[in-house]
Amino acid sequence: MAKKRILSGMRPTGKLHLGHYVGALENWIKLQDEYDSYHLIADYHVLTTDLSTDDIYNNTIEMVIDWLACGLDPNKSPFFRQSQIKEHAELFLIFSMLITKARLERNPTLKEQVRDLNIENIVYGHLGYPVLQAADILLYKGEAVPVGEDQVPHIEITREIARRFNNQYGEVFPEPEALLSNFARLPGLDGNAKMSKSLGNTILLSDEPDTVNQKLRKAVTDPLKVRKNDPGRPEICLVFTYHKKFNPEETDEIEKNCRSGSLGCVECKSKCADKINLFLEPIIEKRKFYENNIEQVKEILTEGERKAKVTASATMEEVRSKMKLG
Ligand code: TRP
């Protein structure tokens, strides 16, 4: 039986952090054998919130290096930039006729972004963010999309657009489903629910041990645990969440000792930093290899874009034929 098709995507904002790993990459890597995957670099999507294009290429390369360093395999699944495959723009235009402005204004992910970034007057392309995302997914006939919670509304919009197209012009597209990662998102070092570059509360996949130690030392913990022997509340502590992810064997003990007050934050953080450093060690090593072989990274992109183009143009042929355009 043919493998199911996955389309996964990320905006290239530079070096990736642990939140990207836990919320997305880890899942992508797990799924790459079981599914026929395509990995999209959503460089056009970056423009919805940042018009400067000076760093996009560099950020793309940094992101691809992190993908490779974590174990995503370009021989199994192509890596490609949205901007290099013109069919994305073409399908986006057609899809923009199949959804109303009111529907897009109801998108909760958009509302959250408008609030967080203090956007006063939204640009047309930003409102259409999920329409471009629908084109990204459906151009490759993605049947499953591994995403975090915040992207689920976009997958719902994708399904609506697929249905609308199929009803109007004939069956072309599957209705993709969201594959949620089983670990809830990783909190930031400042206690914010989300690790995010714009909040400056991240641990990068490329952070060296010294940096990780320093960052953790400054991490926010339970504000009521002021002295070492004060009892702490692991359930509200971000360091405890990191332990759950990167130090599962010791979680029970840490929980008990934090609550009783026998374990202080300094020691707990240092244990946590050690575990994170252990996890990052092989990633940093592979990263260095690719940093020294940038040509190879660029070739991986070129090859991925060649493969993606074949699939994308076949879908567009089908779309044009169903629409009797051409
Ligand atoms: N919107 C996604 C994010 O911010 C990135 C993205 C763009 C994407 N196109 C996609 C994700 C297609 C999955 C499928 O994380």
GROMACS .gro file of C-alpha atoms and ligand atoms in nm:
model
  341
    1MET     CA    1   0.000   0.000   0.000
    2ALA     CA    2   0.125   0.346  -0.084
    3LYS     CA    3   0.250   0.548   0.210
    4LYS     CA    4   0.038   0.837   0.322
    5ARG     CA    5   0.164   1.180   0.225
    6ILE     CA    6   0.275   1.430   0.489
    7LEU     CA    7   0.338   1.795   0.432
    8SER     CA    8   0.520   1.971   0.712
    9GLY     CA    9   0.639   2.328   0.714
   10MET     CA   10   0.821   2.592   0.915
   11ARG     CA   11   0.895   2.959   0.869
   12PRO     CA   12   1.268   3.025   0.838
   13THR     CA   13   1.342   3.257   1.129
   14GLY     CA   14   1.702   3.145   1.180
   15LYS     CA   15   1.853   2.901   1.423
   16LEU     CA   16   1.595   2.673   1.581
   17HIS     CA   17   1.532   2.630   1.953
   18LEU     CA   18   1.421   2.348   2.178
   19GLY     CA   19   1.058   2.453   2.134
   20HIS     CA   20   1.085   2.383   1.761
   21TYR     CA   21   1.232   2.045   1.836
   22VAL     CA   22   0.971   1.938   2.088
   23GLY     CA   23   0.676   2.091   1.907
   24ALA     CA   24   0.765   1.986   1.555
   25LEU     CA   25   1.099   1.842   1.449
   26GLU     CA   26   1.095   1.546   1.683
   27ASN     CA   27   0.763   1.445   1.538
   28TRP     CA   28   0.874   1.497   1.178
   29ILE     CA   29   1.175   1.275   1.234
   30LYS     CA   30   0.961   1.002   1.387
   31LEU     CA   31   0.720   1.014   1.097
   32GLN     CA   32   0.970   1.023   0.812
   33ASP     CA   33   0.987   0.644   0.771
   34GLU     CA   34   0.622   0.573   0.806
   35TYR     CA   35   0.503   0.844   0.568
   36ASP     CA   36   0.602   0.993   0.238
   37SER     CA   37   0.704   1.337   0.364
   38TYR     CA   38   0.768   1.679   0.211
   39HIS     CA   39   0.935   1.949   0.421
   40LEU     CA   40   0.847   2.300   0.325
   41ILE     CA   41   1.038   2.616   0.411
   42ALA     CA   42   0.771   2.884   0.432
   43ASP     CA   43   0.980   3.184   0.328
   44TYR     CA   44   0.687   3.379   0.179
   45HIS     CA   45   0.501   3.339   0.507
   46VAL     CA   46   0.779   3.529   0.686
   47LEU     CA   47   0.676   3.841   0.492
   48THR     CA   48   0.339   3.847   0.666
   49THR     CA   49   0.506   3.987   0.977
   50ASP     CA   50   0.848   4.104   0.857
   51LEU     CA   51   0.903   4.277   0.526
   52SER     CA   52   1.280   4.280   0.545
   53THR     CA   53   1.421   4.006   0.326
   54ASP     CA   54   1.790   4.060   0.404
   55ASP     CA   55   1.814   3.764   0.638
   56ILE     CA   56   1.574   3.519   0.479
   57TYR     CA   57   1.831   3.323   0.284
   58ASN     CA   58   2.071   3.299   0.575
   59ASN     CA   59   1.792   3.205   0.810
   60THR     CA   60   1.684   2.935   0.567
   61ILE     CA   61   2.032   2.784   0.559
   62GLU     CA   62   2.056   2.794   0.940
   63MET     CA   63   1.721   2.622   0.969
   64VAL     CA   64   1.811   2.354   0.715
   65ILE     CA   65   2.133   2.287   0.905
   66ASP     CA   66   1.930   2.236   1.222
   67TRP     CA   67   1.692   2.002   1.040
   68LEU     CA   68   1.985   1.795   0.917
   69ALA     CA   69   2.163   1.804   1.252
   70CYS     CA   70   1.854   1.667   1.426
   71GLY     CA   71   1.826   1.379   1.183
   72LEU     CA   72   1.577   1.479   0.921
   73ASP     CA   73   1.683   1.291   0.607
   74PRO     CA   74   1.661   1.475   0.273
   75ASN     CA   75   1.695   1.147   0.084
   76LYS     CA   76   1.370   1.030   0.234
   77SER     CA   77   1.187   1.358   0.208
   78PRO     CA   78   1.267   1.668   0.003
   79PHE     CA   79   1.340   2.006   0.167
   80PHE     CA   80   1.228   2.302  -0.043
   81ARG     CA   81   1.151   2.673  -0.033
   82GLN     CA   82   0.800   2.786  -0.112
   83SER     CA   83   0.935   3.090  -0.301
   84GLN     CA   84   1.120   2.871  -0.553
   85ILE     CA   85   0.812   2.687  -0.669
   86LYS     CA   86   0.582   2.925  -0.847
   87GLU     CA   87   0.285   2.691  -0.825
   88HIS     CA   88   0.241   2.799  -0.462
   89ALA     CA   89   0.156   3.151  -0.574
   90GLU     CA   90  -0.074   3.023  -0.846
   91LEU     CA   91  -0.275   2.790  -0.626
   92PHE     CA   92  -0.288   3.055  -0.352
   93LEU     CA   93  -0.458   3.289  -0.598
   94ILE     CA   94  -0.719   3.033  -0.694
   95PHE     CA   95  -0.782   2.936  -0.332
   96SER     CA   96  -0.826   3.300  -0.233
   97MET     CA   97  -1.152   3.293  -0.430
   98LEU     CA   98  -1.283   2.999  -0.230
   99ILE     CA   99  -1.294   3.149   0.118
  100THR     CA  100  -1.457   3.457   0.259
  101LYS     CA  101  -1.293   3.746   0.435
  102ALA     CA  102  -1.523   3.692   0.735
  103ARG     CA  103  -1.403   3.333   0.770
  104LEU     CA  104  -1.039   3.443   0.772
  105GLU     CA  105  -1.109   3.716   1.025
  106ARG     CA  106  -1.243   3.454   1.265
  107ASN     CA  107  -0.909   3.268   1.268
  108PRO     CA  108  -0.802   3.250   1.636
  109THR     CA  109  -0.432   3.206   1.550
  110LEU     CA  110  -0.443   3.532   1.359
  111LYS     CA  111  -0.619   3.711   1.643
  112GLU     CA  112  -0.353   3.591   1.885
  113GLN     CA  113  -0.074   3.710   1.657
  114VAL     CA  114  -0.235   4.049   1.604
  115ARG     CA  115  -0.257   4.089   1.980
  116ASP     CA  116   0.096   3.961   2.060
  117LEU     CA  117   0.266   4.168   1.791
  118ASN     CA  118   0.047   4.477   1.847
  119ILE     CA  119  -0.054   4.489   1.483
  120GLU     CA  120  -0.286   4.783   1.424
  121ASN     CA  121  -0.369   4.740   1.064
  122ILE     CA  122  -0.327   4.397   0.917
  123VAL     CA  123  -0.197   4.351   0.562
  124TYR     CA  124  -0.401   4.160   0.308
  125GLY     CA  125  -0.139   3.884   0.279
  126HIS     CA  126  -0.141   3.826   0.653
  127LEU     CA  127  -0.517   3.778   0.654
  128GLY     CA  128  -0.454   3.527   0.376
  129TYR     CA  129  -0.182   3.341   0.567
  130PRO     CA  130  -0.390   3.021   0.600
  131VAL     CA  131  -0.486   3.037   0.233
  132LEU     CA  132  -0.121   3.023   0.133
  133GLN     CA  133  -0.073   2.746   0.387
  134ALA     CA  134  -0.362   2.555   0.227
  135ALA     CA  135  -0.186   2.590  -0.108
  136ASP     CA  136   0.139   2.462   0.050
  137ILE     CA  137  -0.034   2.153   0.177
  138LEU     CA  138  -0.268   2.073  -0.109
  139LEU     CA  139  -0.016   2.132  -0.387
  140TYR     CA  140   0.148   1.812  -0.260
  141LYS     CA  141  -0.186   1.651  -0.175
  142GLY     CA  142  -0.077   1.631   0.187
  143GLU     CA  143  -0.305   1.396   0.381
  144ALA     CA  144  -0.155   1.466   0.720
  145VAL     CA  145   0.016   1.771   0.861
  146PRO     CA  146   0.222   1.748   1.179
  147VAL     CA  147   0.157   2.070   1.369
  148GLY     CA  148   0.132   2.224   1.711
  149GLU     CA  149  -0.197   2.324   1.870
  150ASP     CA  150  -0.182   2.681   1.736
  151GLN     CA  151  -0.187   2.560   1.375
  152VAL     CA  152  -0.499   2.346   1.401
  153PRO     CA  153  -0.729   2.631   1.287
  154HIS     CA  154  -0.518   2.659   0.970
  155ILE     CA  155  -0.562   2.292   0.894
  156GLU     CA  156  -0.936   2.335   0.940
  157ILE     CA  157  -0.932   2.617   0.685
  158THR     CA  158  -0.729   2.396   0.451
  159ARG     CA  159  -0.996   2.127   0.475
  160GLU     CA  160  -1.270   2.376   0.399
  161ILE     CA  161  -1.085   2.503   0.095
  162ALA     CA  162  -1.020   2.149  -0.030
  163ARG     CA  163  -1.389   2.065   0.006
  164ARG     CA  164  -1.496   2.383  -0.164
  165PHE     CA  165  -1.264   2.323  -0.460
  166ASN     CA  166  -1.366   1.959  -0.498
  167ASN     CA  167  -1.736   2.050  -0.490
  168GLN     CA  168  -1.699   2.326  -0.740
  169TYR     CA  169  -1.458   2.179  -0.994
  170GLY     CA  170  -1.429   1.805  -0.922
  171GLU     CA  171  -1.226   1.589  -0.692
  172VAL     CA  172  -0.856   1.682  -0.679
  173PHE     CA  173  -0.760   1.731  -0.318
  174PRO     CA  174  -0.760   1.518  -0.003
  175GLU     CA  175  -0.890   1.669   0.322
  176PRO     CA  176  -0.578   1.670   0.535
  177GLU     CA  177  -0.577   1.599   0.905
  178ALA     CA  178  -0.361   1.756   1.175
  179LEU     CA  179  -0.115   1.528   1.351
  180LEU     CA  180  -0.057   1.677   1.693
  181SER     CA  181   0.271   1.615   1.869
  182ASN     CA  182   0.212   1.435   2.198
  183PHE     CA  183   0.422   1.667   2.412
  184ALA     CA  184   0.254   1.999   2.491
  185ARG     CA  185   0.461   2.300   2.395
  186LEU     CA  186   0.777   2.379   2.584
  187PRO     CA  187   0.761   2.689   2.806
  188GLY     CA  188   1.020   2.966   2.771
  189LEU     CA  189   1.297   3.040   3.020
  190ASP     CA  190   1.100   3.340   3.149
  191GLY     CA  191   0.800   3.128   3.240
  192ASN     CA  192   0.599   3.225   2.934
  193ALA     CA  193   0.392   2.933   2.810
  194LYS     CA  194   0.574   2.939   2.479
  195MET     CA  195   0.940   2.934   2.384
  196SER     CA  196   0.976   3.189   2.111
  197LYS     CA  197   1.247   3.390   1.942
  198SER     CA  198   1.051   3.713   1.963
  199LEU     CA  199   1.015   3.670   2.339
  200GLY     CA  200   1.390   3.610   2.381
  201ASN     CA  201   1.333   3.314   2.612
  202THR     CA  202   1.483   3.027   2.413
  203ILE     CA  203   1.753   2.764   2.431
  204LEU     CA  204   1.889   2.716   2.081
  205LEU     CA  205   1.971   2.375   1.938
  206SER     CA  206   2.313   2.527   1.867
  207ASP     CA  207   2.377   2.661   2.219
  208GLU     CA  208   2.707   2.541   2.366
  209PRO     CA  209   2.708   2.396   2.721
  210ASP     CA  210   2.824   2.723   2.885
  211THR     CA  211   2.539   2.912   2.730
  212VAL     CA  212   2.285   2.650   2.834
  213ASN     CA  213   2.416   2.656   3.193
  214GLN     CA  214   2.396   3.034   3.205
  215LYS     CA  215   2.052   3.049   3.055
  216LEU     CA  216   1.917   2.791   3.297
  217ARG     CA  217   2.072   2.964   3.596
  218LYS     CA  218   1.859   3.265   3.513
  219ALA     CA  219   1.541   3.067   3.444
  220VAL     CA  220   1.232   3.163   3.639
  221THR     CA  221   1.113   2.905   3.896
  222ASP     CA  222   0.843   2.894   4.159
  223PRO     CA  223   0.845   3.249   4.306
  224LEU     CA  224   0.742   3.113   4.647
  225LYS     CA  225   1.052   2.894   4.666
  226VAL     CA  226   1.295   3.163   4.776
  227ARG     CA  227   1.544   2.960   4.979
  228LYS     CA  228   1.679   2.616   4.905
  229ASN     CA  229   1.471   2.445   5.173
  230ASP     CA  230   1.141   2.612   5.089
  231PRO     CA  231   0.896   2.361   4.942
  232GLY     CA  232   0.845   2.413   4.567
  233ARG     CA  233   0.561   2.349   4.326
  234PRO     CA  234   0.694   2.152   4.029
  235GLU     CA  235   0.364   2.181   3.846
  236ILE     CA  236   0.418   2.553   3.792
  237CYS     CA  237   0.793   2.535   3.727
  238LEU     CA  238   0.927   2.546   3.372
  239VAL     CA  239   1.250   2.375   3.479
  240PHE     CA  240   1.041   2.080   3.591
  241THR     CA  241   0.878   2.068   3.247
  242TYR     CA  242   1.225   2.054   3.093
  243HIS     CA  243   1.313   1.768   3.328
  244LYS     CA  244   1.003   1.582   3.215
  245LYS     CA  245   1.120   1.608   2.859
  246PHE     CA  246   1.496   1.568   2.885
  247ASN     CA  247   1.536   1.380   3.212
  248PRO     CA  248   1.233   1.150   3.239
  249GLU     CA  249   1.416   0.889   3.453
  250GLU     CA  250   1.462   1.130   3.741
  251THR     CA  251   1.135   1.317   3.721
  252ASP     CA  252   0.964   1.140   4.012
  253GLU     CA  253   1.255   1.193   4.244
  254ILE     CA  254   1.294   1.558   4.149
  255GLU     CA  255   0.926   1.616   4.201
  256LYS     CA  256   0.936   1.462   4.547
  257ASN     CA  257   1.252   1.645   4.656
  258CYS     CA  258   1.136   1.979   4.520
  259ARG     CA  259   0.810   1.950   4.710
  260SER     CA  260   0.976   1.847   5.034
  261GLY     CA  261   1.232   2.125   5.002
  262SER     CA  262   1.536   1.897   5.004
  263LEU     CA  263   1.624   1.989   4.645
  264GLY     CA  264   1.713   2.353   4.577
  265CYS     CA  265   1.666   2.532   4.246
  266VAL     CA  266   2.038   2.578   4.187
  267GLU     CA  267   2.106   2.207   4.195
  268CYS     CA  268   1.788   2.122   4.007
  269LYS     CA  269   1.878   2.365   3.729
  270SER     CA  270   2.229   2.235   3.705
  271LYS     CA  271   2.101   1.876   3.666
  272CYS     CA  272   1.862   1.997   3.402
  273ALA     CA  273   2.134   2.184   3.209
  274ASP     CA  274   2.349   1.869   3.211
  275LYS     CA  275   2.069   1.666   3.056
  276ILE     CA  276   1.995   1.926   2.793
  277ASN     CA  277   2.364   1.949   2.707
  278LEU     CA  278   2.378   1.575   2.671
  279PHE     CA  279   2.086   1.589   2.433
  280LEU     CA  280   2.240   1.875   2.233
  281GLU     CA  281   2.589   1.734   2.206
  282PRO     CA  282   2.540   1.519   1.894
  283ILE     CA  283   2.327   1.789   1.732
  284ILE     CA  284   2.600   2.050   1.780
  285GLU     CA  285   2.856   1.811   1.641
  286LYS     CA  286   2.656   1.739   1.324
  287ARG     CA  287   2.581   2.108   1.295
  288LYS     CA  288   2.951   2.183   1.277
  289PHE     CA  289   2.990   1.934   0.995
  290TYR     CA  290   2.725   2.108   0.785
  291GLU     CA  291   2.854   2.456   0.874
  292ASN     CA  292   3.180   2.347   0.718
  293ASN     CA  293   3.002   2.196   0.417
  294ILE     CA  294   2.759   2.469   0.318
  295GLU     CA  295   2.777   2.367  -0.048
  296GLN     CA  296   2.630   2.032   0.045
  297VAL     CA  297   2.345   2.208   0.228
  298LYS     CA  298   2.271   2.419  -0.079
  299GLU     CA  299   2.270   2.111  -0.301
  300ILE     CA  300   2.021   1.944  -0.068
  301LEU     CA  301   1.789   2.240  -0.123
  302THR     CA  302   1.836   2.240  -0.500
  303GLU     CA  303   1.763   1.871  -0.521
  304GLY     CA  304   1.461   1.902  -0.290
  305GLU     CA  305   1.324   2.186  -0.497
  306ARG     CA  306   1.363   1.985  -0.815
  307LYS     CA  307   1.162   1.700  -0.667
  308ALA     CA  308   0.896   1.924  -0.514
  309LYS     CA  309   0.852   2.104  -0.846
  310VAL     CA  310   0.761   1.777  -1.022
  311THR     CA  311   0.479   1.706  -0.776
  312ALA     CA  312   0.361   2.067  -0.765
  313SER     CA  313   0.338   2.106  -1.141
  314ALA     CA  314   0.151   1.777  -1.179
  315THR     CA  315  -0.111   1.897  -0.929
  316MET     CA  316  -0.144   2.231  -1.107
  317GLU     CA  317  -0.199   2.053  -1.438
  318GLU     CA  318  -0.485   1.869  -1.278
  319VAL     CA  319  -0.625   2.187  -1.124
  320ARG     CA  320  -0.615   2.373  -1.454
  321SER     CA  321  -0.773   2.087  -1.635
  322LYS     CA  322  -1.060   2.055  -1.385
  323MET     CA  323  -1.112   2.430  -1.402
  324LYS     CA  324  -1.098   2.424  -1.780
  325LEU     CA  325  -0.823   2.681  -1.778
  326GLY     CA  326  -0.577   2.587  -2.041
  327TRP     N1  327   0.216   2.826   0.962
  327TRP     C1  328   0.322   2.736   0.998
  327TRP     C2  329   0.386   2.785   1.128
  327TRP     O1  330   0.386   2.901   1.156
  327TRP     C3  331   0.425   2.728   0.890
  327TRP     C4  332   0.368   2.670   0.764
  327TRP     C5  333   0.354   2.731   0.644
  327TRP     C6  334   0.319   2.537   0.747
  327TRP     N2  335   0.304   2.646   0.551
  327TRP     C7  336   0.280   2.527   0.612
  327TRP     C8  337   0.305   2.429   0.833
  327TRP     C9  338   0.225   2.407   0.562
  327TRP    C10  339   0.251   2.312   0.783
  327TRP    C11  340   0.211   2.302   0.650
  327TRP     O2  341   0.439   2.704   1.200
   0.00000   0.00000   0.00000
